[in-house]
PDB file of C-alpha atoms in Angstrom:
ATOM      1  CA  UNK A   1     -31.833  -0.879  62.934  1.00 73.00           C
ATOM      2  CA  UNK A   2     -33.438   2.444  62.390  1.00 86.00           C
ATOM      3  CA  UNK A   3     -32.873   2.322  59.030  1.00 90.00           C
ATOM      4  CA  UNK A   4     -33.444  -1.201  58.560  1.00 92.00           C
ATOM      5  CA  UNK A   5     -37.156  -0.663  59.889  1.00 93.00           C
ATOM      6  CA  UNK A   6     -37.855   2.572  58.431  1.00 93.00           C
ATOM      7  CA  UNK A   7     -37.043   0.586  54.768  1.00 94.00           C
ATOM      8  CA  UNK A   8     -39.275  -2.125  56.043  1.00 93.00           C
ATOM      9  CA  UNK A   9     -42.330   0.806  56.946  1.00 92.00           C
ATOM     10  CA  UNK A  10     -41.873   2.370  53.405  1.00 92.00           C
ATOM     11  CA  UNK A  11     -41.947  -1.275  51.508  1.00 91.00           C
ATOM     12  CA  UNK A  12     -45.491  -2.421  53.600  1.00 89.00           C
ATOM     13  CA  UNK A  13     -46.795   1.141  53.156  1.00 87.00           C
ATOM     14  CA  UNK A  14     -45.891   1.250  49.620  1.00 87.00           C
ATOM     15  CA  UNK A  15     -47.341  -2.226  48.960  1.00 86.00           C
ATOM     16  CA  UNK A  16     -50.160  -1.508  50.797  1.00 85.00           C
ATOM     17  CA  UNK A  17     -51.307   1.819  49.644  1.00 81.00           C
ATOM     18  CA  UNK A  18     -49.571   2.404  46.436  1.00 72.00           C
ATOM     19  CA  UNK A  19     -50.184  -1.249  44.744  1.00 69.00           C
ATOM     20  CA  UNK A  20     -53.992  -1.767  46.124  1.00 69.00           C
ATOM     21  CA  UNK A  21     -51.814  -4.793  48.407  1.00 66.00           C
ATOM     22  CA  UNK A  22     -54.016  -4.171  51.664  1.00 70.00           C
ATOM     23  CA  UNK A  23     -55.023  -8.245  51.784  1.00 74.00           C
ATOM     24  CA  UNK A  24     -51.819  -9.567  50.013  1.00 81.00           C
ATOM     25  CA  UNK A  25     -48.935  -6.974  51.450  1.00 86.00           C
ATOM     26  CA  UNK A  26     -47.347  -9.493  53.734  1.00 88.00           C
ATOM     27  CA  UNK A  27     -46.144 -12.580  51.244  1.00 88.00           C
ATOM     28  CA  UNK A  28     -45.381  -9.729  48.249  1.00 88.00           C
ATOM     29  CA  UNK A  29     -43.320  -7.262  50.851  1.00 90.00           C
ATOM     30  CA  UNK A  30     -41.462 -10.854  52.611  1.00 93.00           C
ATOM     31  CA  UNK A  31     -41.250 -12.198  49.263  1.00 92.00           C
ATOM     32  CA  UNK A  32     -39.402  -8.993  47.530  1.00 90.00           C
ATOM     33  CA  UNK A  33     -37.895  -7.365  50.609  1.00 93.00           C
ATOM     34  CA  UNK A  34     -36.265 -10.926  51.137  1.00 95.00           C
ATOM     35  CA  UNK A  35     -34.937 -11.424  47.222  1.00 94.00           C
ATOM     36  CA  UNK A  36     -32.914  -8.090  47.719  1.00 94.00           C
ATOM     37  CA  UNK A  37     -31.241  -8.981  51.156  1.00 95.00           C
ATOM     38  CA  UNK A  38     -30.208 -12.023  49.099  1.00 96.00           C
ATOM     39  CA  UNK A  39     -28.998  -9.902  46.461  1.00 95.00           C
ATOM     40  CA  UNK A  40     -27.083  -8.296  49.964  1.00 95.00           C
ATOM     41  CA  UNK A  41     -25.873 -11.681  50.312  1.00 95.00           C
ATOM     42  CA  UNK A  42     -24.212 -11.888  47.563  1.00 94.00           C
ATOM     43  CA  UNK A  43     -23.105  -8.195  47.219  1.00 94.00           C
ATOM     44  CA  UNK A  44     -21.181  -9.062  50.544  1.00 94.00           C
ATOM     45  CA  UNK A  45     -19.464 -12.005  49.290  1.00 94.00           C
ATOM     46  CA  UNK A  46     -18.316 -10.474  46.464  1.00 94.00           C
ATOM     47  CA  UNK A  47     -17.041  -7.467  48.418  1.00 94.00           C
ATOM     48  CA  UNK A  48     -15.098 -10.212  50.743  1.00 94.00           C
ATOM     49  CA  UNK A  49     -14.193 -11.532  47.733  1.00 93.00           C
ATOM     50  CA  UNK A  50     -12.778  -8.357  45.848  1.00 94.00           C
ATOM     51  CA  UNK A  51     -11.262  -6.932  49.344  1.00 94.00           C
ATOM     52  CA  UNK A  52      -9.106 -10.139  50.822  1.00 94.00           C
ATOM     53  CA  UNK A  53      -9.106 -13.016  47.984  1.00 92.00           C
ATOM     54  CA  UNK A  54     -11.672 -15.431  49.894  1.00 93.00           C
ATOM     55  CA  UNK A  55     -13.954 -17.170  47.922  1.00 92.00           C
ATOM     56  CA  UNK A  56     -16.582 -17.895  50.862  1.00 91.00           C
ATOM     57  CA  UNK A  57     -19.326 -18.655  48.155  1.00 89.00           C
ATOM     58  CA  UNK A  58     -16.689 -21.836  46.583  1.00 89.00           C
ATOM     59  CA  UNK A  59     -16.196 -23.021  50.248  1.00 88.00           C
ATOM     60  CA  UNK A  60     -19.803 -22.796  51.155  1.00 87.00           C
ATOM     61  CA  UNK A  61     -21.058 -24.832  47.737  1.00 87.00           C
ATOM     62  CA  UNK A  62     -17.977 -27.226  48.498  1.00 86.00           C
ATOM     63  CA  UNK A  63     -19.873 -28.674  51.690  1.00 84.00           C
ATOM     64  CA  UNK A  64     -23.127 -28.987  49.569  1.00 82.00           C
ATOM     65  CA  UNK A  65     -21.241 -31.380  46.716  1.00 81.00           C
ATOM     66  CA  UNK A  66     -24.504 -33.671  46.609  1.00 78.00           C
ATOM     67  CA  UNK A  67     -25.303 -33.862  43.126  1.00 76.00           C
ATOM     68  CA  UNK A  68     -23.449 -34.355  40.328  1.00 82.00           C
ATOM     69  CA  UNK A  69     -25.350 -32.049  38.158  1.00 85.00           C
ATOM     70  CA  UNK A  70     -23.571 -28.599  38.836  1.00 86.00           C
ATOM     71  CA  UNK A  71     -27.222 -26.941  37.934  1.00 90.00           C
ATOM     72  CA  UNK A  72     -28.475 -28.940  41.239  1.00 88.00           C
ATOM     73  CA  UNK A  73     -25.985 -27.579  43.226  1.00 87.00           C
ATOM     74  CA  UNK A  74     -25.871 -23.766  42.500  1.00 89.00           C
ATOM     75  CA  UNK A  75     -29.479 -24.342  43.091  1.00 90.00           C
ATOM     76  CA  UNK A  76     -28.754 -26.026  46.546  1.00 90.00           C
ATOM     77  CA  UNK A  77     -25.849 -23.444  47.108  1.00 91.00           C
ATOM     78  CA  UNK A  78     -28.456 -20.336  46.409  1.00 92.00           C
ATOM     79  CA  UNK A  79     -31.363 -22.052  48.676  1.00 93.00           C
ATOM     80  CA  UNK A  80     -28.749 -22.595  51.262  1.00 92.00           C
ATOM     81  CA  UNK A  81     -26.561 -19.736  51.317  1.00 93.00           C
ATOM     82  CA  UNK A  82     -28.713 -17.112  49.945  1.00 93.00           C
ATOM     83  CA  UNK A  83     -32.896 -17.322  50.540  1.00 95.00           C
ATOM     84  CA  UNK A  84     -32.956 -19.086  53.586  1.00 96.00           C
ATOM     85  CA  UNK A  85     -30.775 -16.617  55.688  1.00 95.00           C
ATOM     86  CA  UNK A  86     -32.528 -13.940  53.961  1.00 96.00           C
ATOM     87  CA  UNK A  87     -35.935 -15.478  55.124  1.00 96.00           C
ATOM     88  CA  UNK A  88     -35.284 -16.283  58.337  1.00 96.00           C
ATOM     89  CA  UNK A  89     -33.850 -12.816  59.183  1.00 95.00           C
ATOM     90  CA  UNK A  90     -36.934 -11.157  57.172  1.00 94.00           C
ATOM     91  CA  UNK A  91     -39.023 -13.447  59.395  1.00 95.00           C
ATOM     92  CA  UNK A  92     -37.845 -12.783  63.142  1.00 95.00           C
ATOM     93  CA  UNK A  93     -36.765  -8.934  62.314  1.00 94.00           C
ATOM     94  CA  UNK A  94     -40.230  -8.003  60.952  1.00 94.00           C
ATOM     95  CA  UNK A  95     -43.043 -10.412  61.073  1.00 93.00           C
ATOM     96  CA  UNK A  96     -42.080 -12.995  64.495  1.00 94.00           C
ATOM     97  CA  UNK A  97     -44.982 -11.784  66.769  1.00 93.00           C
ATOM     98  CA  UNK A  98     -46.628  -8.712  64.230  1.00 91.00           C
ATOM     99  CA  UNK A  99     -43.741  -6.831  64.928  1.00 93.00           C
ATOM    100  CA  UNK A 100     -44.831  -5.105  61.663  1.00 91.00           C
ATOM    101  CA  UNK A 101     -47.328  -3.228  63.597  1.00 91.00           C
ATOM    102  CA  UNK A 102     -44.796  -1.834  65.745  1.00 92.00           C
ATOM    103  CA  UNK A 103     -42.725  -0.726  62.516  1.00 92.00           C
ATOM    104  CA  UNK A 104     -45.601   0.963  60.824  1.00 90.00           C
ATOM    105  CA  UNK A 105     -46.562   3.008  63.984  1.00 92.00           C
ATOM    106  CA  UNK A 106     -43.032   4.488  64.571  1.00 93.00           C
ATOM    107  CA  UNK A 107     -41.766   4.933  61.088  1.00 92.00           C
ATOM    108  CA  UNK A 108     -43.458   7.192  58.603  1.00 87.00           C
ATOM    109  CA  UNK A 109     -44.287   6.132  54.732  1.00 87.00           C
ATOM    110  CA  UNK A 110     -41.558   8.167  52.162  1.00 87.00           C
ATOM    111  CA  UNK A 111     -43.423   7.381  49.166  1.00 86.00           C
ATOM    112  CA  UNK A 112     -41.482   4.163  48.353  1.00 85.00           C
ATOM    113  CA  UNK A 113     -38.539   6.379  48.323  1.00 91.00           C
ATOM    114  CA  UNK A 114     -36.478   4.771  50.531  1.00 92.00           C
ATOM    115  CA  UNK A 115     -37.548   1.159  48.939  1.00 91.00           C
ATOM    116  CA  UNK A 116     -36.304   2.331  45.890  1.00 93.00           C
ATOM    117  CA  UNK A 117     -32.624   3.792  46.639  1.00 94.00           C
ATOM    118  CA  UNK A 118     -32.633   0.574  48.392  1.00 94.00           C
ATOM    119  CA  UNK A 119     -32.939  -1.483  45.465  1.00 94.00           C
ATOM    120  CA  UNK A 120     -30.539   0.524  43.241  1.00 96.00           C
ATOM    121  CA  UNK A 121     -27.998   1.274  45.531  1.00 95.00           C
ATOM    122  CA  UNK A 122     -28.331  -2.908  45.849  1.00 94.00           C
ATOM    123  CA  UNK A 123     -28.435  -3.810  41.889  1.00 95.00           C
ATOM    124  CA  UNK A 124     -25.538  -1.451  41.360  1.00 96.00           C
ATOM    125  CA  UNK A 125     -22.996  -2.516  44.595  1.00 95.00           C
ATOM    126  CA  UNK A 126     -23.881  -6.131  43.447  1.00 93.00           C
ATOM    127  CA  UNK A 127     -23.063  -5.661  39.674  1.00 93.00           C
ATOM    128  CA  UNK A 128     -20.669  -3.566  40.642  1.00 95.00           C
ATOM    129  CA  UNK A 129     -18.483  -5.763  42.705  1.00 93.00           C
ATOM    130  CA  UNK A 130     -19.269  -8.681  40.611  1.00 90.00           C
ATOM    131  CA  UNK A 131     -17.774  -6.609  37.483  1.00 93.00           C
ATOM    132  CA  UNK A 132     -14.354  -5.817  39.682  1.00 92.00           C
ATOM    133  CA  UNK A 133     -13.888  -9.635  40.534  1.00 89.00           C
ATOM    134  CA  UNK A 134     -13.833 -10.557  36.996  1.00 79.00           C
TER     135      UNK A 134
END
């Protein structure tokens, strides 16, 4: 978790001080920060996928056959499997009770460094994996 918040203390920083984001910070950081944990999401399927053969995302959209349109249920299956998770744990790990002031006092701002191997070492495991399962 050390890691997790010290990402979390260099995104608000960085938003904060670095983009002029002192009044806005909180919905850009929980809007970003929770895009690339569902770009994590998916990274991990695809790593489940690549590693044993399971298709968890195909048995997950299975149980949300609604629509006919397929367009209406990828967009069901990524609301469902993908932003919601990614919100709700963005939500209770660092804004449930300002638990973002806690983070900022304890961990130090890197500069955005830390935000930014974070989002490449993300785009490339994601690409990545999704290039060996094809």
């Amino acid at each position: 978790m050390n890691i997790y918040y010290a990402l979390w203390a260099d995104a608000i920083n960085y938003e904060r001080i670095r983009n002029g984001g002192a009044g806005h910070w909180k919905v850009f950081t929980f809007c970003y920060m929770s895009i690339l944990l569902s770009l994590n999401i998916i990274t991990c399927f695809s790593a489940i996928l690549f590693f044993t053969g399971y298709n968890i995302a195909s048995e997950i959209k299975q149980y949300l056959m609604f629509f006919q349109s397929e367009l209406l249920t990828n967009a069901l299956w990524a609301i469902v499997a993908l932003f919601i998770p990614s919100m709700v744990v963005t939500y209770f790990f660092v804004f449930h009770k300002k638990k973002y002031e806690y983070i900022l006092s304890k961990y130090k701002f890197r500069n955005g460094r830390l935000l930014l191997i974070y989002f490449i070492l993300t785009v490339i495991l994601m690409f990545g994996f999704s290039l060996l399962n094809k």
